[in-house]
Coordinates of C-alpha atoms in Angstrom, one line a residue:
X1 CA 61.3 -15.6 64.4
X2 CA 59.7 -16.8 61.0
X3 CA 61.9 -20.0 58.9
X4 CA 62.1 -18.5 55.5
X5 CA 61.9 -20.8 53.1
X6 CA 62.4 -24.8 52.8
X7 CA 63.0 -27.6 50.3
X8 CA 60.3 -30.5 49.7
X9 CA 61.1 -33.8 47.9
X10 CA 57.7 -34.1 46.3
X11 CA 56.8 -37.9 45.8
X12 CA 53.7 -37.9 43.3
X13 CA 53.8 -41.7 43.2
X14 CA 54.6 -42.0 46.5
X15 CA 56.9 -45.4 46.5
X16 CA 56.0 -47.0 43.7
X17 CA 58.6 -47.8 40.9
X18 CA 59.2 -49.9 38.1
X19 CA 62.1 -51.8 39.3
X20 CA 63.3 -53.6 42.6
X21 CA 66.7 -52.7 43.8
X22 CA 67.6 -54.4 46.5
X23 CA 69.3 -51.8 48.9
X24 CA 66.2 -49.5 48.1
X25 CA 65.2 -47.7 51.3
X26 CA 62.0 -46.3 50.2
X27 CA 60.0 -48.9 48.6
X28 CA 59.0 -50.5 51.8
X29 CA 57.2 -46.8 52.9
X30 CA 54.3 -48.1 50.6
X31 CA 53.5 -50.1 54.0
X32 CA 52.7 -47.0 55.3
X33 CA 49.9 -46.4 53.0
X34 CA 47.9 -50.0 51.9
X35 CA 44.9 -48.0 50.7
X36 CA 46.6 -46.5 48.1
X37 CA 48.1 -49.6 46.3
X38 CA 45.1 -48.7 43.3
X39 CA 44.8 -45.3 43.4
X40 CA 48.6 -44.1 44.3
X41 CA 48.7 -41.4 41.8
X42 CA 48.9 -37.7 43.7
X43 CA 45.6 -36.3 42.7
X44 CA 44.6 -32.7 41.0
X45 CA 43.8 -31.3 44.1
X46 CA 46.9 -32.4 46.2
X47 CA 48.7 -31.3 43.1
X48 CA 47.9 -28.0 43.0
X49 CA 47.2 -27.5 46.5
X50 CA 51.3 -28.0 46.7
X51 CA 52.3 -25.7 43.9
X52 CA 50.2 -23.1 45.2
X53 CA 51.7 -23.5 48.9
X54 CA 55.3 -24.6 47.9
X55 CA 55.8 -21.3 45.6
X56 CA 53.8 -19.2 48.2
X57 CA 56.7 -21.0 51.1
X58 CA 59.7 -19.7 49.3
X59 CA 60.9 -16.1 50.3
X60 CA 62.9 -14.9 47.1
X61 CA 62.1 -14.8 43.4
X62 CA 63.9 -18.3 42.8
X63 CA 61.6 -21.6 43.4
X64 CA 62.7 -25.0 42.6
X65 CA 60.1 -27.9 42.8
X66 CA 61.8 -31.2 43.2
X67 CA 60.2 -34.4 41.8
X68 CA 60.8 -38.6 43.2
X69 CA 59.8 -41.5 44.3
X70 CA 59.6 -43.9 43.5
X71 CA 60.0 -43.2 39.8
X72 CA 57.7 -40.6 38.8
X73 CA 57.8 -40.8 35.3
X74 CA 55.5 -43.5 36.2
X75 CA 53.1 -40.7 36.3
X76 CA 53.6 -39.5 32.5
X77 CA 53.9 -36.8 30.6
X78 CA 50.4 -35.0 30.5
X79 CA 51.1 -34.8 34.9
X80 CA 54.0 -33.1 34.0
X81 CA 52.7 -30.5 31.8
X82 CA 49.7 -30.1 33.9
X83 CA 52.6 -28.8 36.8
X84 CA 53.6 -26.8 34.0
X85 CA 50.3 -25.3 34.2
X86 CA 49.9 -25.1 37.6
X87 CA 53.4 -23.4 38.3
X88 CA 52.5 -20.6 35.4
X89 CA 49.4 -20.0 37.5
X90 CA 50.7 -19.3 40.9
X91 CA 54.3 -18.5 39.7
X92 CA 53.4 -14.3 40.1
X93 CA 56.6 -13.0 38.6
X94 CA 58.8 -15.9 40.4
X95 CA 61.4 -17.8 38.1
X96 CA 60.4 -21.5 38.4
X97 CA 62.8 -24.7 37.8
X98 CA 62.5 -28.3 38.2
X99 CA 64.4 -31.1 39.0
X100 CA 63.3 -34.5 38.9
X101 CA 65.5 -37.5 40.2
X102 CA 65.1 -41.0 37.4
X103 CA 65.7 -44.5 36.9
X104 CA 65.6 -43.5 33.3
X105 CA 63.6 -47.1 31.9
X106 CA 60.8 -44.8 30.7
X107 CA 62.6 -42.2 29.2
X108 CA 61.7 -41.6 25.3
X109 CA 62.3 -38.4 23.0
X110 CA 59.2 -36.8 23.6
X111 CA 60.2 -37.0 27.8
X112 CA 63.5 -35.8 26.6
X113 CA 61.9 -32.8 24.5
X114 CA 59.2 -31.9 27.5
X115 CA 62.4 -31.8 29.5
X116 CA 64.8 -29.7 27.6
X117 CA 61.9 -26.8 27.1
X118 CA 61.2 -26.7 30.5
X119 CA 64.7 -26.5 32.0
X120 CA 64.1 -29.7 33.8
X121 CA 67.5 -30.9 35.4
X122 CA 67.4 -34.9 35.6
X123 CA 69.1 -36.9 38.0
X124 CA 69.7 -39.9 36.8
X125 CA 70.9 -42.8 39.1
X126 CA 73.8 -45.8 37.8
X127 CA 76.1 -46.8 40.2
X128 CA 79.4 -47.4 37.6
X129 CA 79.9 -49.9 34.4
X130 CA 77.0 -52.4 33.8
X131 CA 78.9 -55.1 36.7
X132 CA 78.4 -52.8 39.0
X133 CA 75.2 -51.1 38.2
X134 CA 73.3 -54.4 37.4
X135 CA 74.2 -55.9 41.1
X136 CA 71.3 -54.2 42.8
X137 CA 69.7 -52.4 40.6
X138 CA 67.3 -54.5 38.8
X139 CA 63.9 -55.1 37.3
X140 CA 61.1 -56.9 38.8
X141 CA 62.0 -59.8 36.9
X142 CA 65.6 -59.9 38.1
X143 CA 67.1 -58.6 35.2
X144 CA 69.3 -55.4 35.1
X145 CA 68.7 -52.2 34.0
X146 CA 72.3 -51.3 32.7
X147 CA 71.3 -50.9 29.2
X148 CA 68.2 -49.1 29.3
X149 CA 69.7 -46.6 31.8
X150 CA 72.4 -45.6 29.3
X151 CA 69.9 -45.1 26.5
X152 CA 68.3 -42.9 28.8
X153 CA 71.7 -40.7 29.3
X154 CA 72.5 -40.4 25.3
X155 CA 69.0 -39.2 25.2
X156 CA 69.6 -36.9 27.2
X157 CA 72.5 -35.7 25.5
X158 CA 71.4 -35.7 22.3
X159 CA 68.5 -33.1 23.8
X160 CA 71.0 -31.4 25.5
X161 CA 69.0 -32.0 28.6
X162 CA 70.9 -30.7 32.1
X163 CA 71.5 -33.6 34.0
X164 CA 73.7 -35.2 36.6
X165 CA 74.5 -38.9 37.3
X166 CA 73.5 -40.0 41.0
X167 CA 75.7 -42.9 41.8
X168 CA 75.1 -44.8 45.4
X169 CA 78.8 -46.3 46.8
X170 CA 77.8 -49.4 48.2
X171 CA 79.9 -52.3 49.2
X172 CA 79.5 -53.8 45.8
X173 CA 81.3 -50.8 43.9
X174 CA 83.2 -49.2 47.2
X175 CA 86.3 -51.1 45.7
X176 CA 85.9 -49.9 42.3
X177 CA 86.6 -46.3 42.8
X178 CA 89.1 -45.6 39.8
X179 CA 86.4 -47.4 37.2
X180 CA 83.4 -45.3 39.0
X181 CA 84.8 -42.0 38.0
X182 CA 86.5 -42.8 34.9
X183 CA 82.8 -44.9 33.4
X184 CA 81.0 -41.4 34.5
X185 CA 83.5 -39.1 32.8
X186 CA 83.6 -41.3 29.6
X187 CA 79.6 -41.7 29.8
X188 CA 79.7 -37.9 29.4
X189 CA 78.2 -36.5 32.9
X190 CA 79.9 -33.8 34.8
X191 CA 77.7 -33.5 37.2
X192 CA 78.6 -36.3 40.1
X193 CA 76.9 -37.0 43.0
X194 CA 78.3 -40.2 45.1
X195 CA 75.6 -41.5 47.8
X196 CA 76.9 -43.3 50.6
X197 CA 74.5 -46.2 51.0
X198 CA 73.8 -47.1 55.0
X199 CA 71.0 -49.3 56.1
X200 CA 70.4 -50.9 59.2
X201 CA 68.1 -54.3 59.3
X202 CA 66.2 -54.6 62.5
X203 CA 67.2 -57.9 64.5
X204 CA 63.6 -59.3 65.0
X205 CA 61.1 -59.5 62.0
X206 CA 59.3 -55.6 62.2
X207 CA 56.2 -55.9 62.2
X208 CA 55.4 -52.7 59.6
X209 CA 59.2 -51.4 58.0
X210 CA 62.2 -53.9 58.0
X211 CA 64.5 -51.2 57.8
X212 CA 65.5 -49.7 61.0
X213 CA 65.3 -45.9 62.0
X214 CA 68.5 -44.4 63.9
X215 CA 66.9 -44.7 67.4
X216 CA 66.5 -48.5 67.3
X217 CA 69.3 -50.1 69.0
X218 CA 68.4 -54.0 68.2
X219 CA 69.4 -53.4 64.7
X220 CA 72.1 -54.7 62.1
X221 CA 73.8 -53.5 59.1
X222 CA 72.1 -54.4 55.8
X223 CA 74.7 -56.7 54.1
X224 CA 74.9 -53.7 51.0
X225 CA 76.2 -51.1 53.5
X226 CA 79.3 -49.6 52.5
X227 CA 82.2 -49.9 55.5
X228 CA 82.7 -46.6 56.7
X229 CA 86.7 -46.3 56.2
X230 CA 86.4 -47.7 52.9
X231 CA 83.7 -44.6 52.1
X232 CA 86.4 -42.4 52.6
X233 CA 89.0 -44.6 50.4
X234 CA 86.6 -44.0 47.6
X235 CA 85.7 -40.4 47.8
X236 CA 90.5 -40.1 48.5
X237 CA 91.1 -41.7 45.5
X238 CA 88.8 -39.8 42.8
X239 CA 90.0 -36.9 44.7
X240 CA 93.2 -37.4 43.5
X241 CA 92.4 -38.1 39.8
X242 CA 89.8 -34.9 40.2
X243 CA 92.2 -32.5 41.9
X244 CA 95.1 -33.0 39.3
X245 CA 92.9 -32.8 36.4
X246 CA 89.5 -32.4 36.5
X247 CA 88.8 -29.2 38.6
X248 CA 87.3 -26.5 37.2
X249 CA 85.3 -29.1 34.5
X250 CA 84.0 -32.0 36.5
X251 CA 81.7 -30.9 40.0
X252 CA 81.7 -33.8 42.1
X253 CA 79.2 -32.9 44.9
X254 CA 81.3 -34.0 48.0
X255 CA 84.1 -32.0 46.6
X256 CA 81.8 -29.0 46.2
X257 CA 81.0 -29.5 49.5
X258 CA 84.6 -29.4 51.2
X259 CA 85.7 -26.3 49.5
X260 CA 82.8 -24.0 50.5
X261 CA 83.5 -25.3 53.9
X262 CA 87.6 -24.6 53.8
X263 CA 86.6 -20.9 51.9
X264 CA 83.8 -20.1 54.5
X265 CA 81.3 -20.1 52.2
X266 CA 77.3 -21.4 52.9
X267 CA 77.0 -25.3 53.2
X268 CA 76.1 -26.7 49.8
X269 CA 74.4 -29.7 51.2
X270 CA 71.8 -30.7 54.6
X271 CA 74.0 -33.2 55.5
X272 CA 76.8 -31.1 55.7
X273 CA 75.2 -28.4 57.2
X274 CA 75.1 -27.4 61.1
X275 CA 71.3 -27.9 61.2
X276 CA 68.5 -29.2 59.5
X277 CA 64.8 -29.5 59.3
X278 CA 63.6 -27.7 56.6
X279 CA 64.1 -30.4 53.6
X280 CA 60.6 -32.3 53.0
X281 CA 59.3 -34.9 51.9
X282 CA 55.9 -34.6 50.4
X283 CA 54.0 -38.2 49.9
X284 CA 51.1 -38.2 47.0
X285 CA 48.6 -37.9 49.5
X286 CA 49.9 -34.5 50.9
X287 CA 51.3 -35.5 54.1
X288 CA 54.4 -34.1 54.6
X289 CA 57.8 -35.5 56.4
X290 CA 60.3 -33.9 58.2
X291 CA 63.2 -35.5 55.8
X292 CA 63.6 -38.4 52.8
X293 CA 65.3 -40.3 55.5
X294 CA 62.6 -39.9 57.9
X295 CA 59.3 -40.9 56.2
X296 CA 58.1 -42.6 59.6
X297 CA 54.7 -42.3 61.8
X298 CA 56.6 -40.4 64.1
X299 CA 58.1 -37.8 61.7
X300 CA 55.0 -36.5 60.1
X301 CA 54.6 -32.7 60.0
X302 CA 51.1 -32.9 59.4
X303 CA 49.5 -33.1 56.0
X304 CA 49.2 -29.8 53.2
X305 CA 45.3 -30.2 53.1
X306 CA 45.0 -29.4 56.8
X307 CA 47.6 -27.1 57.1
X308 CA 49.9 -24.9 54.5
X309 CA 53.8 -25.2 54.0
X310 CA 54.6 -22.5 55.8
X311 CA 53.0 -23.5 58.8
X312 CA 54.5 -26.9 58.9
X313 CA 57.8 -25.0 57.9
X314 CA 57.8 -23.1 61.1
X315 CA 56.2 -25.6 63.5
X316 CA 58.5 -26.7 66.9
X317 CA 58.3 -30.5 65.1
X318 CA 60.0 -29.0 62.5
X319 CA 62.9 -26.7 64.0
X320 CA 63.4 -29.1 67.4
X321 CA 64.0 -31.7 64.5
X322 CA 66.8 -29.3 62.5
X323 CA 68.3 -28.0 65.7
X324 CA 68.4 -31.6 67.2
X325 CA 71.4 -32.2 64.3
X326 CA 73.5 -29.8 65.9
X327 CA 72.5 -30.0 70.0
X328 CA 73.3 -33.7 70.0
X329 CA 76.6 -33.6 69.0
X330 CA 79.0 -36.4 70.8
X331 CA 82.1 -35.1 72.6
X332 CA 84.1 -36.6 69.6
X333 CA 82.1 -34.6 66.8
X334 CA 82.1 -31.4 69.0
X335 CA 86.2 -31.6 69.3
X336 CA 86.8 -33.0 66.0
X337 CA 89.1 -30.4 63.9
X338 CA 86.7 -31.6 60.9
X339 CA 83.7 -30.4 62.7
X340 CA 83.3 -27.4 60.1
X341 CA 83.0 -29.4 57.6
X342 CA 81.2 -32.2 58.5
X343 CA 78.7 -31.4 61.5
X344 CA 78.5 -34.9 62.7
X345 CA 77.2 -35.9 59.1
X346 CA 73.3 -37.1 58.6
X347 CA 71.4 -37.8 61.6
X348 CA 70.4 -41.3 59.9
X349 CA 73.5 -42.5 60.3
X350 CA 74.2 -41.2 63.8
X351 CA 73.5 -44.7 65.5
X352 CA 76.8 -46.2 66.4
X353 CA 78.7 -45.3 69.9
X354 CA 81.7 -43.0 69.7
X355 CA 85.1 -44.1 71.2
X356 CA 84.3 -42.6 74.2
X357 CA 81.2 -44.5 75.0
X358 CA 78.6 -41.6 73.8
X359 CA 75.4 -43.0 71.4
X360 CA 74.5 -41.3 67.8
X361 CA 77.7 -40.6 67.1
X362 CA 77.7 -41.0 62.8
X363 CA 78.4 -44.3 61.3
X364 CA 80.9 -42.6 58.7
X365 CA 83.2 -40.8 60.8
X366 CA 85.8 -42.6 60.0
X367 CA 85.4 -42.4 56.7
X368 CA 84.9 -38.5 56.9
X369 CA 88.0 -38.1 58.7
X370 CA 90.1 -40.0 56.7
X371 CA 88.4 -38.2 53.4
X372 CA 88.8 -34.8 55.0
X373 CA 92.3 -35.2 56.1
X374 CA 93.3 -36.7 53.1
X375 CA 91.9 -34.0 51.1
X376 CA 93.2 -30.9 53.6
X377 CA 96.4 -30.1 51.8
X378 CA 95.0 -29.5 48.2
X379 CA 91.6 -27.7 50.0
X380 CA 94.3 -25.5 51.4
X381 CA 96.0 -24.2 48.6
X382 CA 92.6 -24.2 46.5
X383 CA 91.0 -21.3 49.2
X384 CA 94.5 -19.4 49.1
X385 CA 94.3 -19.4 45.3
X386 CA 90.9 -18.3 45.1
X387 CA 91.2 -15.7 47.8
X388 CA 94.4 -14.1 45.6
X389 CA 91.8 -14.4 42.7
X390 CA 92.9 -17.0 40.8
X391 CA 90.3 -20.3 39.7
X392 CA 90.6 -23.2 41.9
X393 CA 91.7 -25.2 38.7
X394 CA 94.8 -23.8 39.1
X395 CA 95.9 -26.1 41.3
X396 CA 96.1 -28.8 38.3
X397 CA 99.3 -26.6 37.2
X398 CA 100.5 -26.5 40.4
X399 CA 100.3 -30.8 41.6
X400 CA 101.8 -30.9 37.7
X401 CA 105.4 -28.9 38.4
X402 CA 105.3 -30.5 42.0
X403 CA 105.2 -34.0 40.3
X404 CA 107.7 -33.3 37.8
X405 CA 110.0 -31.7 40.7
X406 CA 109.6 -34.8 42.3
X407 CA 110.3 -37.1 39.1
X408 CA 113.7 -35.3 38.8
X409 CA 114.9 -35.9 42.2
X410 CA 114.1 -39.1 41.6
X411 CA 116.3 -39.5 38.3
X412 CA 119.5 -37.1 39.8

């Protein structure tokens, strides 16, 4: 049976960027590929060699390209119009968008114009109020990259640019959950994403990539990685600001997440989902990767000049890699009451040993299932509401004359 469709992370720039943060997992894969430390630019031919197969992999009349690295802005403006190009010439009747994923240090108006005619939705990545931001996520010269990156949001705003704020929960801002949220909301994006950051260092010196793939055992935690219970702290307690007042105007991804799971509804996110496989990444060069997480020898699909998209889509690399997320499974995961949400989680982070003595059992379970239980009461009532046909945001109206029952009791 044919895979319909996929998702690629296209990497123009491959890992190159314009600033150094220090829990970075990706800009070490520029190992991977020494001859292209001049010419690291994707070239035309790669270029359109992608759109053309990318538009041609997709099954319906929706196609979304999305853009990394790397940064790559670090490509400029006239690559992006010439995808512009590109994507009118193959599109044949399909409705194209765009997403690209940002440091923001490069951003200017005439990025912010070329972004708001084309529909381009922007990620753009800061990790709380300038403390927190600035602890990892620095220039080349050591300096942080607070103020530049909220330039880079007003301009957006003022261009009325769609964009959502990518922010990666670490142990330096895990604490800090409260001021996380509350900085975003104030900053003006409603469109959250929180990124649980887990690395793994290997215990010898590596003699290629010095951070360490799931199946190596001799491995530590990088001292950034965010304790798993504490994961789940954070995602409980802007939960608890979000469900009693900002449903229904704030999307919070791992939110988004949990209520399509408690309603039945498709997973909204890979990591989430029962299986895997089909979410690329492209590097400039055109070889393609079976995930982001997973840009290693081993994992390469093959590359787009020897063989299309589709083909690599529906190879047995491919699906033995997706349906591996789901056959491998410890006992806990497959008895876990949270198993509909959660699916045992990414398979990078599937590298500790369960309670009851199984490897690959995920890193974050115990912040999942303190998260998920935490969260099951309000998840409840929100599919009941929506299922009588009332907006989840209801709920707000609900916690408020619970609250002030409560309060009353209280004073009586």
């Amino acid at each position: 049976m044919e895979v319909k469709g996929c998702h690629v992370m296209a990497k123009p720039g491959g890992a190159v960027c314009n600033i150094n943060c220090d829990y970075c997992f990706y800009l070490e894969k520029e190992a991977l590929y020494p001859e292209r430390h001049k010419n690291w630019q994707m070239s035309e031919a790669t270029l359109e060699t992608y759109i053309r197969q990318h538009i041609a992999a997709q099954p319906g009349p929706e196609v979304n390209f999305a853009w990394q690295g790397g940064e790559p802005t670090l490509l400029g403006l006239d690559f992006f119009q010439r995808v512009i190009e590109l994507c009118n010439k193959y599109a044949e009747g399909r409705h194209i968008s765009h997403a690209l994923q940002t440091n923001g240090l490069l951003l200017n108006a005439q990025w912010a114009e070329f972004f708001a005619r084309h529909h381009f939705l922007i990620g753009l990545s800061v990790d709380g109020p300038m403390s927190l931001h600035d602890r990892y996520r620095k220039t080349r010269a050591g300096k942080g990259t607070f103020s530049r990156v909220m330039a880079a949001l007003r301009l957006l705003k003022s261009h009325r640019v769609d964009f959502n704020t990518l922010t990666v929960v670490g142990k330096h801002n895990v604490g800090y959950a409260r001021e996380v949220y509350e900085f975003l909301l104030a900053a003006g994006s409603r469109y959250i994403q929180f990124i649980p950051l887990v690395e793994r260092l290997h215990n010898t010196e590596p003699a290629l990539l010095k951070l360490a793939e799931p199946s190596v055992s001799a491995a530590k935690l990088a001292p950034w990685t965010v304790p798993s219970w504490q994961y789940g702290e954070f995602l409980s307690h802007v939960f608890d600001i979000w469900v009693r007042r900002d449903v229904g105007r704030v999307s919070v991804q791992m939110f988004d997440v949990a209520l399509a799971a408690w309603c039945n509804q498709p997973p909204v996110l890979c990591v989430h989902s029962p299986t895997c496989g089909h979410a690329f990444a492209l590097e400039a060069n055109g070889d393609l990767y079976n995930c982001d997480h997973f840009v290693y020898p081993e994992h390469l699909l093959g590359n787009i000049h020897q063989q299309d998209i589709v083909t690599l889509n529906n190879s047995a690399q491919a699906i033995d890699f997706g349906l591996a997320k789901r056959e491998t499974l410890t006992w806990e995961c497959r008895q876990c009451e949270f198993r509909f949400v959660c699916h045992g989680g990414c398979p990078k982070h599937r590298f500790v040993v369960s309670s009851s003595g199984d490897p690959g059992h995920n890193y974050l379970c115990a912040g999942y299932k303190y998260f998920f239980s935490h969260i099951s009461r309000e998840m409840n009532v929100m599919r009941d509401l929506m299922a009588a046909g009332y907006p989840a945001a209801t709920i707000i109206a609900i916690l408020a004359r619970e609250a002030q029952m409560i309060r009353k009791k209280e004073n009586n």
